[in-house]
């Protein structure tokens, strides 16, 4: 612990960008130390697009390692520079900003200010794998009360007593939490909807075609991907594939994905989470934050085409970064090359080898998102 404290103190004094790794999880935060308290540290954090994205309070007991240098931090520094150079869109800093006294308990100060502002916070507790989001309704000397909000299920209404000693992490004033705060301001008007899910029985094409015609958001759940799913609008569909214009967790344009229908587990046409993302998307559009300026959100696709093969050839010709997932399963992100009538090659950074991929084996092809743009920027920079 002494080594961690010394590292955090050095990061504060020298204003160094660091990674803070947590115990018992692969999650970590990237940012600058703002306040070093008696039991925890406050970081101003950055997201994977290189944008400032709120803050996090991390208990010392939750910290496994502090990293000052390495490939990940080099890459984040590059992303932050690209985001600044290209004027990536983000919300202005919250007003009023939270203020902290390093000599006093940070959790209590945070809870008190969150209660006053009614902004949502995200809390991770010891001995609980769940990330709880909600509003602070009361603060005592050693605990606070959280009115939990579940953006996936509006019927999940709970009040939770949170002891300061049980807190591992509290995130606050990030983009998604600020959108959720706006959503919860109309909490009394939020109506739970029954989830409308269609399992893949070989008849998804008409379901997707109807969604394309109505312009509704859907959830597409691939097979064998755990809890991973896509939210988006159907742009094109044929007997073998569907193309989605994606929305990320903040309702912003998230690029495109082509999915083989045989690789889908289910399609959801209605749910509370779809209501949440639709609300976020509408809010972002109204505030002109719905897409980053470097992205093309207006592409059209010909449903009669051999979309996967055509898009792979196009990406190779124009040196565009794509992410490919196969049946293997194999997932690679990069620029395809040596494209033939039946296969193509992609480089695997983890093995430093080239992988030959059959076009027929591609289950998902994602492209046109901000992370592809950032990787292309790195390739063109020669770094």
XYZ file of C-alpha atoms in Angstrom:
383
model
C 0.000 0.000 0.000
C 2.885 2.392 0.736
C 4.140 1.932 -2.823
C 0.672 2.704 -4.222
C 0.384 5.837 -2.077
C 3.828 7.015 -3.174
C 2.897 6.431 -6.811
C -0.358 8.363 -6.461
C 1.411 11.200 -4.680
C 3.983 11.434 -7.476
C 1.186 11.414 -10.078
C -0.556 14.266 -8.217
C 2.551 16.390 -7.754
C 3.762 15.957 -11.337
C 0.294 15.799 -12.964
C 1.045 12.540 -14.744
C -1.444 10.546 -16.788
C -1.786 7.152 -15.100
C -3.679 3.888 -15.205
C -5.155 2.684 -11.921
C -5.851 -1.061 -11.949
C -8.394 -2.566 -9.566
C -8.148 -5.802 -7.602
C -10.060 -8.889 -8.747
C -11.149 -7.348 -12.060
C -9.678 -6.417 -15.425
C -11.220 -2.942 -15.193
C -8.977 0.082 -14.852
C -9.235 3.856 -15.015
C -7.056 6.290 -16.946
C -6.719 9.861 -15.762
C -5.069 12.480 -13.597
C -5.036 12.513 -9.793
C -7.119 15.436 -8.544
C -7.314 14.758 -4.804
C -5.460 12.298 -2.589
C -7.534 11.617 0.507
C -7.122 9.529 3.645
C -8.845 6.416 2.287
C -9.070 6.967 -1.455
C -8.000 8.863 -4.531
C -10.010 11.042 -6.905
C -9.183 10.833 -10.621
C -10.351 12.982 -13.517
C -10.905 10.213 -16.050
C -10.741 9.794 -19.827
C -12.681 7.379 -22.011
C -11.359 5.173 -24.813
C -11.989 7.915 -27.379
C -9.500 10.184 -25.611
C -12.148 12.490 -24.138
C -12.467 13.745 -20.572
C -15.361 11.804 -19.067
C -16.146 12.725 -15.498
C -14.370 11.532 -12.385
C -13.982 8.490 -10.174
C -13.288 8.028 -6.490
C -11.362 4.802 -5.832
C -10.764 3.355 -2.384
C -7.136 2.464 -1.681
C -8.288 -1.064 -0.786
C -9.577 -1.516 -4.350
C -6.287 -0.567 -6.043
C -3.989 -3.298 -7.270
C -1.473 -1.296 -9.294
C -0.647 2.197 -10.549
C 0.943 2.424 -13.992
C 2.940 5.448 -15.169
C 4.197 4.269 -18.545
C 3.540 1.657 -21.212
C 1.907 1.034 -24.556
C -1.595 1.631 -23.243
C -0.751 5.066 -21.833
C 1.172 5.968 -24.992
C -1.891 5.015 -27.026
C -4.210 7.011 -24.748
C -1.980 10.084 -25.006
C -2.161 9.758 -28.793
C -5.967 9.398 -28.689
C -6.289 12.454 -26.474
C -4.233 14.453 -28.969
C -6.296 13.225 -31.931
C -9.514 14.070 -30.054
C -8.228 17.579 -29.355
C -6.915 18.143 -32.890
C -10.189 17.021 -34.457
C -12.393 18.774 -31.908
C -14.273 15.655 -30.852
C -17.606 16.582 -29.298
C -18.236 16.250 -25.592
C -20.414 17.830 -22.936
C -18.996 20.857 -21.130
C -17.849 20.311 -17.567
C -20.615 19.970 -15.012
C -21.677 23.135 -13.271
C -21.341 23.565 -10.420
C -18.263 21.361 -10.173
C -17.809 19.226 -7.071
C -15.138 20.430 -4.604
C -13.208 18.351 -2.091
C -11.142 18.869 1.048
C -8.331 16.291 1.078
C -8.192 16.359 4.880
C -11.810 15.175 5.216
C -13.623 11.953 4.233
C -13.986 12.077 0.433
C -16.935 9.678 0.176
C -19.073 11.781 2.500
C -18.215 14.950 0.591
C -19.082 13.296 -2.714
C -22.351 11.854 -1.398
C -23.401 15.223 0.058
C -22.749 17.094 -3.194
C -24.446 14.379 -5.258
C -27.499 14.648 -2.995
C -27.605 18.411 -3.447
C -27.255 18.269 -7.236
C -29.405 15.114 -7.663
C -26.894 13.863 -10.220
C -26.700 10.104 -10.614
C -23.602 8.293 -9.454
C -22.341 4.761 -10.071
C -21.246 2.746 -7.061
C -19.279 -0.489 -6.848
C -19.359 -2.199 -3.457
C -17.200 -4.831 -1.810
C -18.610 -8.372 -2.100
C -20.992 -7.280 -4.862
C -20.232 -7.670 -8.561
C -23.023 -5.297 -9.581
C -22.525 -1.696 -10.601
C -25.338 0.275 -8.950
C -26.521 3.569 -10.409
C -28.794 5.965 -8.615
C -29.416 9.202 -6.733
C -28.262 9.917 -3.200
C -31.300 10.701 -1.040
C -29.718 10.939 2.432
C -26.240 11.202 3.945
C -25.150 10.256 7.467
C -21.747 10.321 9.170
C -20.724 6.908 7.883
C -23.222 5.955 5.168
C -25.589 7.239 2.500
C -28.866 6.118 0.946
C -28.989 5.366 -2.771
C -32.246 5.351 -4.736
C -31.241 2.776 -7.342
C -32.213 3.350 -10.968
C -32.054 0.409 -13.364
C -31.943 1.616 -16.970
C -32.573 -1.955 -18.111
C -35.718 -2.475 -15.989
C -37.831 0.448 -14.839
C -39.735 -1.737 -12.349
C -36.551 -2.283 -10.323
C -37.103 0.366 -7.615
C -34.893 0.020 -4.528
C -33.361 2.086 -1.745
C -29.992 0.899 -0.532
C -28.041 1.837 2.581
C -24.365 2.153 1.594
C -21.682 2.108 4.302
C -18.638 4.171 3.421
C -16.402 1.226 4.348
C -18.102 -0.958 1.719
C -17.428 1.442 -1.159
C -14.763 0.434 -3.666
C -15.538 2.859 -6.506
C -17.847 5.799 -7.186
C -18.064 7.269 -10.682
C -19.687 10.674 -11.165
C -20.339 13.434 -13.706
C -19.401 11.296 -16.727
C -21.357 11.471 -19.988
C -23.604 8.453 -19.432
C -24.389 9.441 -15.844
C -25.298 12.953 -16.945
C -27.633 11.538 -19.595
C -29.140 9.217 -17.010
C -29.641 12.173 -14.689
C -31.656 13.892 -17.420
C -33.633 10.689 -17.953
C -34.410 10.252 -14.262
C -35.655 13.827 -13.966
C -38.729 12.484 -15.762
C -38.753 9.252 -13.767
C -42.457 9.494 -12.935
C -43.234 9.487 -16.655
C -41.090 6.453 -17.477
C -43.351 3.579 -18.415
C -42.123 0.013 -18.208
C -42.627 -1.891 -21.461
C -42.802 -5.614 -21.905
C -39.708 -6.966 -23.597
C -40.464 -8.060 -27.149
C -37.781 -10.603 -28.031
C -37.645 -12.830 -31.104
C -35.449 -15.903 -30.868
C -33.682 -17.004 -34.029
C -35.961 -19.637 -35.506
C -34.752 -19.015 -39.038
C -37.412 -16.351 -39.605
C -35.615 -13.177 -38.528
C -35.453 -11.568 -41.974
C -39.080 -10.337 -41.989
C -38.720 -9.138 -38.380
C -35.651 -7.105 -39.335
C -37.255 -5.851 -42.534
C -40.221 -4.548 -40.530
C -37.817 -2.811 -38.118
C -36.070 -1.183 -41.088
C -39.394 0.071 -42.435
C -40.495 1.492 -39.073
C -37.123 3.033 -38.208
C -37.127 1.590 -34.697
C -34.086 0.796 -32.599
C -33.432 -2.888 -32.018
C -31.114 -5.071 -29.979
C -29.252 -7.773 -31.908
C -27.776 -10.502 -29.711
C -25.063 -12.625 -31.401
C -24.630 -16.285 -30.525
C -21.767 -17.277 -28.255
C -20.879 -13.740 -27.157
C -22.069 -13.845 -23.568
C -23.803 -10.598 -22.693
C -22.469 -8.665 -25.681
C -25.153 -7.150 -27.884
C -25.657 -4.395 -30.453
C -28.191 -1.562 -30.403
C -28.975 0.132 -33.683
C -31.180 0.911 -36.645
C -31.616 -1.584 -39.477
C -30.256 -0.074 -42.704
C -30.378 -3.137 -44.946
C -31.310 -6.793 -44.669
C -31.377 -9.761 -46.998
C -31.597 -13.522 -46.624
C -28.086 -13.820 -45.169
C -27.032 -10.563 -43.427
C -28.311 -7.431 -41.721
C -26.582 -4.034 -41.534
C -27.066 -1.899 -38.439
C -26.261 1.749 -37.808
C -25.149 1.429 -34.207
C -25.797 3.537 -31.133
C -23.357 3.389 -28.255
C -24.217 3.436 -24.548
C -24.572 7.229 -24.658
C -26.882 7.161 -27.669
C -24.210 8.475 -30.043
C -23.576 7.064 -33.508
C -21.286 4.072 -33.042
C -20.426 3.038 -36.588
C -21.836 0.116 -38.549
C -21.937 -3.646 -38.199
C -22.848 -6.391 -40.668
C -24.177 -9.517 -38.939
C -24.933 -12.898 -40.454
C -28.475 -13.914 -39.613
C -27.333 -17.459 -38.807
C -25.007 -15.986 -36.160
C -27.785 -14.213 -34.292
C -29.306 -15.603 -31.132
C -32.178 -13.136 -30.931
C -33.544 -9.734 -31.880
C -35.331 -7.488 -29.382
C -37.812 -4.926 -30.673
C -38.935 -3.376 -27.380
C -37.466 -3.117 -23.879
C -36.805 -0.562 -21.179
C -33.154 -0.372 -22.263
C -34.189 0.439 -25.832
C -36.318 3.249 -24.382
C -33.271 4.454 -22.459
C -30.989 4.529 -25.508
C -33.694 6.127 -27.658
C -34.045 8.888 -25.051
C -30.273 9.374 -24.873
C -30.057 9.457 -28.665
C -32.801 12.070 -28.900
C -31.129 14.202 -26.231
C -27.751 13.997 -27.969
C -29.295 14.883 -31.312
C -31.124 17.863 -29.836
C -27.819 19.112 -28.418
C -25.899 18.393 -31.670
C -23.734 15.745 -30.015
C -25.096 12.690 -31.833
C -21.923 11.887 -33.785
C -18.256 12.787 -33.821
C -17.352 15.162 -36.690
C -14.885 12.716 -38.276
C -17.497 9.981 -38.762
C -19.907 9.348 -41.633
C -23.313 8.481 -40.214
C -25.146 8.743 -43.545
C -23.945 5.701 -45.466
C -26.369 3.638 -47.476
C -26.098 -0.069 -48.244
C -27.437 -2.209 -51.071
C -29.257 -5.174 -49.575
C -28.852 -7.140 -52.805
C -25.052 -7.022 -52.643
C -22.592 -9.513 -51.189
C -22.039 -7.045 -48.389
C -19.315 -8.737 -46.347
C -17.098 -9.494 -49.332
C -17.663 -6.058 -50.876
C -16.906 -4.214 -47.648
C -13.757 -6.263 -47.016
C -12.497 -5.394 -50.518
C -13.378 -1.742 -50.007
C -11.561 -1.646 -46.660
C -8.455 -3.214 -48.203
C -8.482 -0.806 -51.145
C -8.840 2.321 -48.989
C -6.848 1.001 -45.995
C -9.789 1.251 -43.643
C -9.766 -0.419 -40.240
C -12.456 -3.025 -39.578
C -13.180 -5.492 -36.808
C -13.866 -9.050 -37.884
C -15.287 -11.913 -35.838
C -15.364 -15.430 -37.211
C -16.944 -18.751 -36.250
C -13.679 -19.891 -34.594
C -14.253 -17.602 -32.637
C -11.541 -15.194 -33.715
C -11.810 -11.426 -33.321
C -9.335 -9.107 -35.036
C -9.228 -5.386 -35.696
C -7.107 -3.935 -38.464
C -6.814 -3.392 -42.199
C -7.538 -6.464 -44.376
C -5.141 -7.251 -47.224
C -4.459 -9.880 -49.883
C -8.170 -10.234 -50.577
C -9.148 -13.043 -52.954
C -12.482 -14.419 -54.088
C -12.634 -16.672 -51.020
C -10.461 -15.218 -48.240
C -8.313 -12.361 -46.963
C -5.532 -11.734 -44.444
C -5.463 -9.732 -41.213
C -2.636 -9.188 -38.752
C -3.068 -10.336 -35.152
C -1.225 -7.994 -32.788
C -1.330 -10.419 -29.868
C 0.524 -13.165 -31.782
C 2.274 -10.854 -34.286
C 1.191 -13.236 -37.030
C -1.009 -12.928 -40.099
C -4.316 -14.798 -40.067
C -5.956 -16.069 -43.248
C -9.732 -15.684 -42.883
C -12.315 -17.244 -45.181
C -14.990 -14.779 -46.252
C -17.627 -17.423 -45.560
C -16.447 -17.677 -41.930
C -17.006 -13.998 -41.112
C -19.900 -13.655 -38.686
C -19.558 -9.958 -37.873
C -17.924 -7.028 -39.631
C -17.819 -3.727 -37.725
C -16.467 -0.477 -39.187
C -16.885 3.292 -39.360
C -16.747 3.837 -35.585
C -14.546 6.173 -33.587
C -12.106 3.456 -32.520
C -11.518 2.476 -36.136
C -10.839 6.134 -36.919
C -8.350 6.381 -34.047
C -6.526 3.239 -35.186
C -6.383 4.562 -38.744
C -4.946 7.818 -37.396
C -2.242 5.865 -35.578
C -1.414 3.839 -38.703
C -1.151 6.984 -40.805
C 1.032 8.658 -38.186
C 3.539 5.831 -38.433
C 3.550 5.347 -34.645
